[in-house]
mmCIF file of C-alpha atoms in Angstrom:
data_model
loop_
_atom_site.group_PDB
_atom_site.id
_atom_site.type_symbol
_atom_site.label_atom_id
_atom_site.label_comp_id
_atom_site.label_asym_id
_atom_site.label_seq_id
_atom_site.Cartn_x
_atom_site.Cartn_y
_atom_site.Cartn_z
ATOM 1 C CA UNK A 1 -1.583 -14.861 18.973
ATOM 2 C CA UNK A 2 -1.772 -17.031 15.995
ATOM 3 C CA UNK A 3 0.026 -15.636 12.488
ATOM 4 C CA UNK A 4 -0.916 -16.725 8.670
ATOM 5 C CA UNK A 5 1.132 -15.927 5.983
ATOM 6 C CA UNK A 6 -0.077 -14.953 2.605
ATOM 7 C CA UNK A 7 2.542 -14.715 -0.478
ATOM 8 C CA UNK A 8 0.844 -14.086 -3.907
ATOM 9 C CA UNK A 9 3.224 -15.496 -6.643
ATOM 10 C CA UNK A 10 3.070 -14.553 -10.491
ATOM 11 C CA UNK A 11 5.335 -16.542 -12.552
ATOM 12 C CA UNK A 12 8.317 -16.263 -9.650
ATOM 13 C CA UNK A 13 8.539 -19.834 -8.561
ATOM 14 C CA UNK A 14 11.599 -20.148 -7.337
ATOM 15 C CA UNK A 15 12.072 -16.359 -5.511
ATOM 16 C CA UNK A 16 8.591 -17.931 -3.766
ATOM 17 C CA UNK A 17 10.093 -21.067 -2.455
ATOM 18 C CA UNK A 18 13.124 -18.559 -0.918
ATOM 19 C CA UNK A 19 10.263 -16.785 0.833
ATOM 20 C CA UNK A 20 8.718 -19.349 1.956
ATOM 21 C CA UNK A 21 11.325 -21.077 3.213
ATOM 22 C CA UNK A 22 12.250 -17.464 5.302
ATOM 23 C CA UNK A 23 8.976 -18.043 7.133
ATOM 24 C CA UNK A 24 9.773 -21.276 7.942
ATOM 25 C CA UNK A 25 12.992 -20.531 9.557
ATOM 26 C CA UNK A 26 11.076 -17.719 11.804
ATOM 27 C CA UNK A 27 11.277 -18.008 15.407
ATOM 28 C CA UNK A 28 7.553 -17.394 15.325
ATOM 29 C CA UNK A 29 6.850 -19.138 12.465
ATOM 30 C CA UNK A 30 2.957 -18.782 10.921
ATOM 31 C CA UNK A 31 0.559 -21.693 11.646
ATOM 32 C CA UNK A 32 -0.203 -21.277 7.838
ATOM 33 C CA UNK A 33 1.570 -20.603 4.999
ATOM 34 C CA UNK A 34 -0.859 -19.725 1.933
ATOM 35 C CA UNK A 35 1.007 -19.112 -1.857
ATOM 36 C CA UNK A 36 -1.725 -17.511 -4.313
ATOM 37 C CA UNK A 37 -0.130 -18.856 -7.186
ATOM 38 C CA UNK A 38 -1.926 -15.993 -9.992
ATOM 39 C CA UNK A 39 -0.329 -17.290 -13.473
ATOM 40 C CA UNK A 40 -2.232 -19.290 -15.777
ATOM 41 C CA UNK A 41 0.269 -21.917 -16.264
ATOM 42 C CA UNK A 42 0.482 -22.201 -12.120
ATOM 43 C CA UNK A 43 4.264 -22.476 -12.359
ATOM 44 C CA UNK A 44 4.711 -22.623 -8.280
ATOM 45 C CA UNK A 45 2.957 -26.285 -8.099
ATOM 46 C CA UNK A 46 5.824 -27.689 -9.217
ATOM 47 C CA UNK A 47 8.424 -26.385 -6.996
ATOM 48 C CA UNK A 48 8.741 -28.996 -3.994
ATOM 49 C CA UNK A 49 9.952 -26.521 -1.514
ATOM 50 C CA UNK A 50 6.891 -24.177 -1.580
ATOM 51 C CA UNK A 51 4.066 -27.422 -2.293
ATOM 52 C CA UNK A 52 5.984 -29.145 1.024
ATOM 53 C CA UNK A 53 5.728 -26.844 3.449
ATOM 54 C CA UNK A 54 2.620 -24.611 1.906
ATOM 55 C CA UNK A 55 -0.601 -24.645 0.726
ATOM 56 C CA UNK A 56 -1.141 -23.389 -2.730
ATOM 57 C CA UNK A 57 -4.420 -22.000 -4.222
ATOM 58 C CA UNK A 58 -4.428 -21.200 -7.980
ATOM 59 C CA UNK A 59 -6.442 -18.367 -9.094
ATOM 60 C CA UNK A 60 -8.466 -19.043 -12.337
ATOM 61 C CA UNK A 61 -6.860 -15.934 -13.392
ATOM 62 C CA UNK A 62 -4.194 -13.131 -12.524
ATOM 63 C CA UNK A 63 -6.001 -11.101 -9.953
ATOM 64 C CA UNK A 64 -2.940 -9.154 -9.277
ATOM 65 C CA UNK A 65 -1.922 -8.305 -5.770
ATOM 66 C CA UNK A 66 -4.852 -7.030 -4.274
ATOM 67 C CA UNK A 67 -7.114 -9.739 -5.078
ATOM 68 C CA UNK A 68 -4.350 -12.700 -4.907
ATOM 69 C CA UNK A 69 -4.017 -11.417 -1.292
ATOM 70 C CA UNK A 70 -7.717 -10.825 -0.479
ATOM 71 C CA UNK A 71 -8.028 -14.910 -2.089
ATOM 72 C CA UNK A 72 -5.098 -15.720 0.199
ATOM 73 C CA UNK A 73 -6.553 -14.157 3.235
ATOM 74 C CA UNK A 74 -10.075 -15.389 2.965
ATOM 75 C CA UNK A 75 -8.191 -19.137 3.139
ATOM 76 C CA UNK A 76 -6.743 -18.649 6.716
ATOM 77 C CA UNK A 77 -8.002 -18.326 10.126
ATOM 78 C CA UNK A 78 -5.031 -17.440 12.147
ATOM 79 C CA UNK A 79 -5.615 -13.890 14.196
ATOM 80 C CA UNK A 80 -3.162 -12.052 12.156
ATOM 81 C CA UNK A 81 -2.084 -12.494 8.423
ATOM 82 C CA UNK A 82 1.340 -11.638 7.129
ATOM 83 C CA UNK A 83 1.509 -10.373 3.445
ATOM 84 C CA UNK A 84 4.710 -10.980 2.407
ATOM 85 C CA UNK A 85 6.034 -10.298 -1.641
ATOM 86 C CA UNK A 86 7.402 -13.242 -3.621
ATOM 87 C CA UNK A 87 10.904 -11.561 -3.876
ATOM 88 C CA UNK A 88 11.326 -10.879 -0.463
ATOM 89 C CA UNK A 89 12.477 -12.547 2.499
ATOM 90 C CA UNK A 90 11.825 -12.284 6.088
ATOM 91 C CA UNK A 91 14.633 -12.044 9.244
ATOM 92 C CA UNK A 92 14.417 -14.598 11.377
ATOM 93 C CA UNK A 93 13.111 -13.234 14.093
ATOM 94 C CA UNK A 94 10.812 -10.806 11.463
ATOM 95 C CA UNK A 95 7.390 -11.910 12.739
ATOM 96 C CA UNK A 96 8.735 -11.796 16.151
ATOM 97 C CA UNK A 97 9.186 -8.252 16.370
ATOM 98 C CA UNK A 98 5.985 -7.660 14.542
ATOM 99 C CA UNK A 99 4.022 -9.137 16.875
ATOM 100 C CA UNK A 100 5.958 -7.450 19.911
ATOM 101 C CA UNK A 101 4.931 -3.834 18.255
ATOM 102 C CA UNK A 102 1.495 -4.278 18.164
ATOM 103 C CA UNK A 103 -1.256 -3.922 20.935
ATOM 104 C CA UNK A 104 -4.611 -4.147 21.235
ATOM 105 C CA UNK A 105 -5.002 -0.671 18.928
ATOM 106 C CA UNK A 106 -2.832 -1.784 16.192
ATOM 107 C CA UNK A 107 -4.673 -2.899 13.350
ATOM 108 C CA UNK A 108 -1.542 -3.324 11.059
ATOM 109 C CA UNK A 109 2.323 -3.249 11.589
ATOM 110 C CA UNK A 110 4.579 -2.633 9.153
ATOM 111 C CA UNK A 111 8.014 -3.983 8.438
ATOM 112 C CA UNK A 112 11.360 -2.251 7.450
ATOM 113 C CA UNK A 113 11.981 -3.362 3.683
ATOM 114 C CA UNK A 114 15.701 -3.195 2.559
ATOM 115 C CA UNK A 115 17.514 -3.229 -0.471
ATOM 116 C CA UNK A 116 19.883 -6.498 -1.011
ATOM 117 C CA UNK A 117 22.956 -3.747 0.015
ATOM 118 C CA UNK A 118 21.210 -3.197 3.268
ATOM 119 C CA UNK A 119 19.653 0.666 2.076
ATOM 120 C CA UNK A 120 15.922 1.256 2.630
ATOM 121 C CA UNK A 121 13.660 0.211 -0.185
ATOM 122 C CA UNK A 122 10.399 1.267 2.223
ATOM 123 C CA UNK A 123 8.627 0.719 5.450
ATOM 124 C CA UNK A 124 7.332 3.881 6.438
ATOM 125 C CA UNK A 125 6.001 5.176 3.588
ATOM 126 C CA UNK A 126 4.321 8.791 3.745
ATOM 127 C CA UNK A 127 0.883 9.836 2.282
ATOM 128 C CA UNK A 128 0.532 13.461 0.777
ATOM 129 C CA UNK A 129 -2.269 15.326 1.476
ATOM 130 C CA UNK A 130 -3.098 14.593 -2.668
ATOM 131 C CA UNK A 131 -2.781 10.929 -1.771
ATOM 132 C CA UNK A 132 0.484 10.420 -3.680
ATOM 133 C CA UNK A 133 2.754 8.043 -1.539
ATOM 134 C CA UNK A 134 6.598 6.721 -1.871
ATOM 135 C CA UNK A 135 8.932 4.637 -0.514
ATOM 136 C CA UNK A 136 10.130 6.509 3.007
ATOM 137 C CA UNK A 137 13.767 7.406 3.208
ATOM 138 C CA UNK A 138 14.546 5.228 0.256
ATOM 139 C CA UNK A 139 18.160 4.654 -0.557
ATOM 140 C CA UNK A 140 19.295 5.894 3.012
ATOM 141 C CA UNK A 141 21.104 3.397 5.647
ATOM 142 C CA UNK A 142 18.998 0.933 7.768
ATOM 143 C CA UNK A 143 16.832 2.303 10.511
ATOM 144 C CA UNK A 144 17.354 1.755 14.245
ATOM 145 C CA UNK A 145 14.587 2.409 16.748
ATOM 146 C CA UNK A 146 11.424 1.825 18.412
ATOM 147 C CA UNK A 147 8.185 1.357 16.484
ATOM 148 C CA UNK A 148 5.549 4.468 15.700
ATOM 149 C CA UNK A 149 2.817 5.374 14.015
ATOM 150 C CA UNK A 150 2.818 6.168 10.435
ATOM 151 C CA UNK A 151 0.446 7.252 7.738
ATOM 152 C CA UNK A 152 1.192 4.019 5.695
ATOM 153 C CA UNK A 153 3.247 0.759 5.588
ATOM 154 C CA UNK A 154 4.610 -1.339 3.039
ATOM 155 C CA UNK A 155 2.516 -4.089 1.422
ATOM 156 C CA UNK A 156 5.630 -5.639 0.692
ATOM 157 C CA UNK A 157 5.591 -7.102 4.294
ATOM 158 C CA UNK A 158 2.639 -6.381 6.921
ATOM 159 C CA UNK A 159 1.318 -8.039 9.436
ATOM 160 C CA UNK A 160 -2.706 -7.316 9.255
ATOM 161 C CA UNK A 161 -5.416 -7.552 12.535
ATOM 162 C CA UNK A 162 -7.852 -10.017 10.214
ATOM 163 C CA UNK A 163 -10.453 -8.524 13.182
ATOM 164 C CA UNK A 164 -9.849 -5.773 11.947
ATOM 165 C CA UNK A 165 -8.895 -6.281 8.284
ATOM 166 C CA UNK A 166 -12.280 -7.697 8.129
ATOM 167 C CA UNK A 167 -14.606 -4.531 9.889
ATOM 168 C CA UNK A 168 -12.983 -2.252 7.493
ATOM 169 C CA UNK A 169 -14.183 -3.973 4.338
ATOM 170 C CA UNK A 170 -10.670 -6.070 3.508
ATOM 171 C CA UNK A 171 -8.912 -5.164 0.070
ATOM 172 C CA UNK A 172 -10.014 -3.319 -2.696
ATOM 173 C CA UNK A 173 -9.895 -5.917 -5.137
ATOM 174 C CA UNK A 174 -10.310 -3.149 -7.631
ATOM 175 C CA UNK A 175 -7.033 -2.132 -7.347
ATOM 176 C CA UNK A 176 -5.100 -5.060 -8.956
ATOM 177 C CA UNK A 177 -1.569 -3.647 -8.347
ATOM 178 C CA UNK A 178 -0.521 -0.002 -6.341
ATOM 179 C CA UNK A 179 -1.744 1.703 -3.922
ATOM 180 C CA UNK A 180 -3.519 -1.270 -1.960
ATOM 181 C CA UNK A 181 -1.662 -0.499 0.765
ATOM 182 C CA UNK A 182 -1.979 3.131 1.215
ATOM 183 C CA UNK A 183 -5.639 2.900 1.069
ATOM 184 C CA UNK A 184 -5.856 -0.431 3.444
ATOM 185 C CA UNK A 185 -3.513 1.898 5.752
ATOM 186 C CA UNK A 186 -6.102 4.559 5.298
ATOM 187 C CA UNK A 187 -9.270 3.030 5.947
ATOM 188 C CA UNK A 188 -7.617 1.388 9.057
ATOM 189 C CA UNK A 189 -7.112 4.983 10.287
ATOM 190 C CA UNK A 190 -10.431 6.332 10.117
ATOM 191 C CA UNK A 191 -11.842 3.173 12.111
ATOM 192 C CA UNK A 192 -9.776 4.045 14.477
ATOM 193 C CA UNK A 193 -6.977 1.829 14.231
ATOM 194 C CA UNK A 194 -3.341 2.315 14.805
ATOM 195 C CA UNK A 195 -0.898 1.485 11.951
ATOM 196 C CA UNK A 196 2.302 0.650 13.214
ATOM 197 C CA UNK A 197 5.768 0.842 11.099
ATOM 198 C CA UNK A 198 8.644 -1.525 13.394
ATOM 199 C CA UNK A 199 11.967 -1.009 12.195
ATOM 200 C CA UNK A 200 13.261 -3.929 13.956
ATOM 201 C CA UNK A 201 11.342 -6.262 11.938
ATOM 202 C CA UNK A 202 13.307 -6.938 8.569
ATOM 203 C CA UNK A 203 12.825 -8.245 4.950
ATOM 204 C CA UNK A 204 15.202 -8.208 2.401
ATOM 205 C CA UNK A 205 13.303 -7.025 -1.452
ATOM 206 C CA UNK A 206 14.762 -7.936 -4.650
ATOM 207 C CA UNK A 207 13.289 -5.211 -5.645
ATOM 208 C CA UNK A 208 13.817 -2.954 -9.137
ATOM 209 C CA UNK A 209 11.830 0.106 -9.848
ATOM 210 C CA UNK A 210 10.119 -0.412 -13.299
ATOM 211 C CA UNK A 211 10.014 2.795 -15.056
ATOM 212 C CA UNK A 212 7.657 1.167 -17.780
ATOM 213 C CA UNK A 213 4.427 3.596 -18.676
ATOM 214 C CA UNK A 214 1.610 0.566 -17.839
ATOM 215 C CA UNK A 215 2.149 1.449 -13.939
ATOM 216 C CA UNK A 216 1.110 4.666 -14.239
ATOM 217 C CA UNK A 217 -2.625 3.641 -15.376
ATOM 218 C CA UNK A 218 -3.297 1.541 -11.999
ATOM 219 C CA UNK A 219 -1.142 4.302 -9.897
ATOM 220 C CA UNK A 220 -3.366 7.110 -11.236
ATOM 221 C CA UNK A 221 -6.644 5.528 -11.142
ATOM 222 C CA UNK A 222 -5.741 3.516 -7.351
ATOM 223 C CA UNK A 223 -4.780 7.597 -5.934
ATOM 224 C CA UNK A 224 -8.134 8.886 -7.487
ATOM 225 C CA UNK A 225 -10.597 6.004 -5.343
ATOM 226 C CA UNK A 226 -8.616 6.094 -2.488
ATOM 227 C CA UNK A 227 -8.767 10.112 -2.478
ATOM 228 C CA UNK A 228 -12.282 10.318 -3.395
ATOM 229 C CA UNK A 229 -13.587 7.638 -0.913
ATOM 230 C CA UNK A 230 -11.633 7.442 1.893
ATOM 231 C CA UNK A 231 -11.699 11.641 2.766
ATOM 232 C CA UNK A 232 -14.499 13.350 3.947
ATOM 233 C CA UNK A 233 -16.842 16.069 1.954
ATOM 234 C CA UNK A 234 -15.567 18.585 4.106
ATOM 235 C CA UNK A 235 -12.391 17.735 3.251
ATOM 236 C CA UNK A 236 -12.791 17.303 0.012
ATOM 237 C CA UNK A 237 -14.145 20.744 -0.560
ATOM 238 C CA UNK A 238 -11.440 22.124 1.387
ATOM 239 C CA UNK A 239 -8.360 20.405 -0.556
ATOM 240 C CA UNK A 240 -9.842 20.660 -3.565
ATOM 241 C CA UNK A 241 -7.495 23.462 -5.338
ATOM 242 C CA UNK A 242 -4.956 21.386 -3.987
ATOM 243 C CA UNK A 243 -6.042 18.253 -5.765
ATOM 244 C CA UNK A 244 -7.061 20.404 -9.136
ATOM 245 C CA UNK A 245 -3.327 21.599 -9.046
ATOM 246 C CA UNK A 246 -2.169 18.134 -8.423
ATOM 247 C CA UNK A 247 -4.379 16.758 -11.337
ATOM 248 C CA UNK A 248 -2.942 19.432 -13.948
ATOM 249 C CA UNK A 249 1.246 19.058 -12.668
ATOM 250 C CA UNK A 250 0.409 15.352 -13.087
ATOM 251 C CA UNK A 251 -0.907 15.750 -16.514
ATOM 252 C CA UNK A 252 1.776 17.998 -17.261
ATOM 253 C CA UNK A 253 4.600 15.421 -15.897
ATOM 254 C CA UNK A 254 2.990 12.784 -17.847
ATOM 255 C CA UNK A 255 3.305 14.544 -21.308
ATOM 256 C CA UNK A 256 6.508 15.026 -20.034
ATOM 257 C CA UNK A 257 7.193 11.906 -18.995
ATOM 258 C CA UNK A 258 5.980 9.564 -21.948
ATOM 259 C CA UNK A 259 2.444 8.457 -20.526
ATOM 260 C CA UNK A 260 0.318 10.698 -20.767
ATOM 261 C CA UNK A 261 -2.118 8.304 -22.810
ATOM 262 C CA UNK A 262 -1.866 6.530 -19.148
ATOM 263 C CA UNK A 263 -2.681 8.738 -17.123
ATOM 264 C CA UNK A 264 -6.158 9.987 -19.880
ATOM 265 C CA UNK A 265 -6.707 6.555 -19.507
ATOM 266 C CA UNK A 266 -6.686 6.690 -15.495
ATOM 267 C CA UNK A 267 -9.251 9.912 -15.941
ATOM 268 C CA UNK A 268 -11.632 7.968 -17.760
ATOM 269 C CA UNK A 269 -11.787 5.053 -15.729
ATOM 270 C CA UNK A 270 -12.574 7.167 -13.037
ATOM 271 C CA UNK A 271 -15.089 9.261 -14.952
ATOM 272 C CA UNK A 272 -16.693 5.606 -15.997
ATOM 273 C CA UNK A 273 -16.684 4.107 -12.769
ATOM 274 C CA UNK A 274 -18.102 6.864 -10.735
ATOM 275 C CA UNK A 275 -20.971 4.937 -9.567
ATOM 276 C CA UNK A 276 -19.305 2.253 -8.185
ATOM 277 C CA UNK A 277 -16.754 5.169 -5.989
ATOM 278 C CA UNK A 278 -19.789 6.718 -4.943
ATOM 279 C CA UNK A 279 -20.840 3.213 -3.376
ATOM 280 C CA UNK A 280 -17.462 2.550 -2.581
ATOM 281 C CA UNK A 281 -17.220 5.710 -0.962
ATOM 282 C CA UNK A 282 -20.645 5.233 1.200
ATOM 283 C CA UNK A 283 -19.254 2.098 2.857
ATOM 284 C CA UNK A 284 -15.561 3.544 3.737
ATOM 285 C CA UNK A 285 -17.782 6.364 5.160
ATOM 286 C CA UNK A 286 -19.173 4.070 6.765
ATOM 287 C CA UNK A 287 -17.002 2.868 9.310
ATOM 288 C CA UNK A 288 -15.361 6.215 9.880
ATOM 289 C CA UNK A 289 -15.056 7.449 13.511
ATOM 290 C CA UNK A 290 -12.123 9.554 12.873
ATOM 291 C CA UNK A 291 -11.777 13.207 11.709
ATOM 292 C CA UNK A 292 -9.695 13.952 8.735
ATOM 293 C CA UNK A 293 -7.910 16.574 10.934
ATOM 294 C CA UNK A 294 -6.414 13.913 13.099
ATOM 295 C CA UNK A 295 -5.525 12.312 9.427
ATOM 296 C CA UNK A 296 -4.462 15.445 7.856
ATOM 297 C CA UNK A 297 -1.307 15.114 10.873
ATOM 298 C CA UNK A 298 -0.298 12.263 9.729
ATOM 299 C CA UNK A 299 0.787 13.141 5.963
ATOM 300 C CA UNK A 300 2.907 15.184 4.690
ATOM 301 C CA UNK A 301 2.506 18.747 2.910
ATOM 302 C CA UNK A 302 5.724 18.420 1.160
ATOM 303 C CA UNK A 303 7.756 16.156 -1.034
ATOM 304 C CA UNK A 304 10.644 14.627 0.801
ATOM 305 C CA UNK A 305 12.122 12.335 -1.382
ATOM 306 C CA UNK A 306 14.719 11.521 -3.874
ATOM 307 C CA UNK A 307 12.277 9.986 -6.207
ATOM 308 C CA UNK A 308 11.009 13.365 -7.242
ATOM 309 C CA UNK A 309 13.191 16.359 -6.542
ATOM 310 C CA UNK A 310 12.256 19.611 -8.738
ATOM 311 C CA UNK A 311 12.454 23.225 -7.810
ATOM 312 C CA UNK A 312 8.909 24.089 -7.822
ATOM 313 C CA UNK A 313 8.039 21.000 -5.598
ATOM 314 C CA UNK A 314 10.469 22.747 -3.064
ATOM 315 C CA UNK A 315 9.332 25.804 -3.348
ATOM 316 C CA UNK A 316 5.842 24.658 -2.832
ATOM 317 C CA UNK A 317 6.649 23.210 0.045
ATOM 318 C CA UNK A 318 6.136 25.607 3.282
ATOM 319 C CA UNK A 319 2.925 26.946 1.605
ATOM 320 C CA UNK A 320 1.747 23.377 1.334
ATOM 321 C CA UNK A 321 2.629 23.326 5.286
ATOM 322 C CA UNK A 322 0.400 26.344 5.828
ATOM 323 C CA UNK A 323 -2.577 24.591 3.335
ATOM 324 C CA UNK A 324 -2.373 21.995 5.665
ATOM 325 C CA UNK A 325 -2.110 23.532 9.103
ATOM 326 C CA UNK A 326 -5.304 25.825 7.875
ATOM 327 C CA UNK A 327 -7.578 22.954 6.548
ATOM 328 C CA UNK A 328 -6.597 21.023 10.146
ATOM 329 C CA UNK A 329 -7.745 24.352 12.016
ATOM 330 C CA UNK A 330 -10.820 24.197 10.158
ATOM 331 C CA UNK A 331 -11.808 20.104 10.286
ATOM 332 C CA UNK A 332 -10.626 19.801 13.802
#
């Protein structure tokens, strides 16, 4: 099995030559090596240790993460592509273990992302049944065990099928930043593929958690497509008190929160680019051959996470269980 590697780079030159070099120290190291260098100014062409050993395309403009790594991916041929972030680097023997998870189902494996102390930044990273996602078991120790299947992996270090990458439609490019992953992850499902989280395989993620209001524009807007193409009508119909509620806590937490003009913002995209979801949606549904019930077991009713711990979310929780458990009964 042959392995590209894709790394799109904005303005972090040097943290990209540290990743790159990571791959090159793999013992199964990619047959390519493609930096998407996204800034204007293409700072990573002149860093020696990334234009040695890598092949750099420059964007004519920043087309954030999802299309840098659509660019990036369209450049290879290898049967598998690795997305790895600028600021992280790759175990040795990281695409090793990748490759030994996956079989003939998998269409993407996921790796276990760590802080620089060693905690969990992400890996296997669970989908509510509104479509809101976070980092799984963030904060806690290092993970030990045998691969599974999960609802979603990290973007910040997956190893993609491009068979299958490319049935399924490849990235939104819509998306720009958040949420590409969830969706990608998504998608995959309902064509039937497996995705695959593999503790064994490791990256270390410089990673900081921006609480800047900007995010919460492309996290808001990236939930609403993914939610309203990638579920079925029946679904839809079914969850939709759920996703009302969701839509008016949200609102709420974001007047709390300081960006609420972000997340009015979000709405209106939406509202303007409902044609282009309804399109979007037709080709997702598309390549379904899986029923949302066999989806619906995969996420999660409740809110298991430090990120966002509030009374009511707990106390929502076991009749979110029973939501769930009756809209399965009724799409199986």
């Amino acid at each position: 099995m042959t392995v590209a590697a894709v790394i799109v780079s904005w303005d972090e030159p040097q943290a990209t030559a540290a990743a790159v070099r990571s791959l090159l120290e793999q013992t199964t190291p990619p047959a390519e090596i493609v930096v998407v260098d996204n800034h204007p100014d293409h700072p990573t062409m002149r860093v020696p240790d990334v234009t040695d050993d890598a092949r750099v395309v420059c964007s004519a403009e920043n087309l954030g993460f999802a299309g840098g790594a659509a660019l990036g991916i369209r450049e290879t041929s290898s049967e598998w592509v690795l997305l790895l972030n600028p600021d992280a680097t790759a175990a040795p023997d990281c695409v090793e273990r990748l490759l030994a998870a996956a079989d003939e189902a998998s269409g993407v494996v996921g790796a276990q992302i760590l802080l620089p102390d060693g905690r969990v930044n992400a890996g296997d990273n669970p989908v509510h049944l509104t479509g809101i996602t976070w980092a799984g078991h963030f904060g806690e120790p290092a993970e030990t065990g045998p691969p599974r299947g999960v609802a979603s992996v990290s973007g910040a270090a997956m190893l993609i099928r491009r068979s299958a990458y490319d049935a399924v439609g490849g990235m939104n490019e819509r998306y720009f930043l958040y949420h590409e992953d969830v969706e990608l992850s998504w998608r995959l499902h309902l064509a039937g593929w497996d995705v695959i989280f593999q503790p064994a395989a490791r990256v270390t993620h410089d990673y900081a958690f921006d609480k800047g209001t900007a995010k919460w524009f492309l996290l808001e807007r990236n939930r609403a497509w993914t939610v309203l193409t990638c579920y079925s009508a029946g679904a839809l119909w079914l969850l939709a008190p759920l996703l009302l509620a969701t839509e008016i806590a949200v609102s709420l937490e974001a007047l709390r929160g300081g960006w609420w003009r972000e997340k009015r913002k979000a709405l209106g995209a939406v509202w303007r680019e409902r044609r282009a979801i309804a399109e979007r949606r037709r080709v997702v549904q598309g390549t379904r051959c899986v029923a949302d019930a066999d989806l619906l077991r995969r996420m999660t009713p409740t809110f298991e996470t430090p990120l966002l711990d509030a009374p009511l979310v707990r106390f929502a929780g076991p009749l979110l269980s029973a939501y769930r458990s009756a809209a399965i009964a009724v799409l199986r």
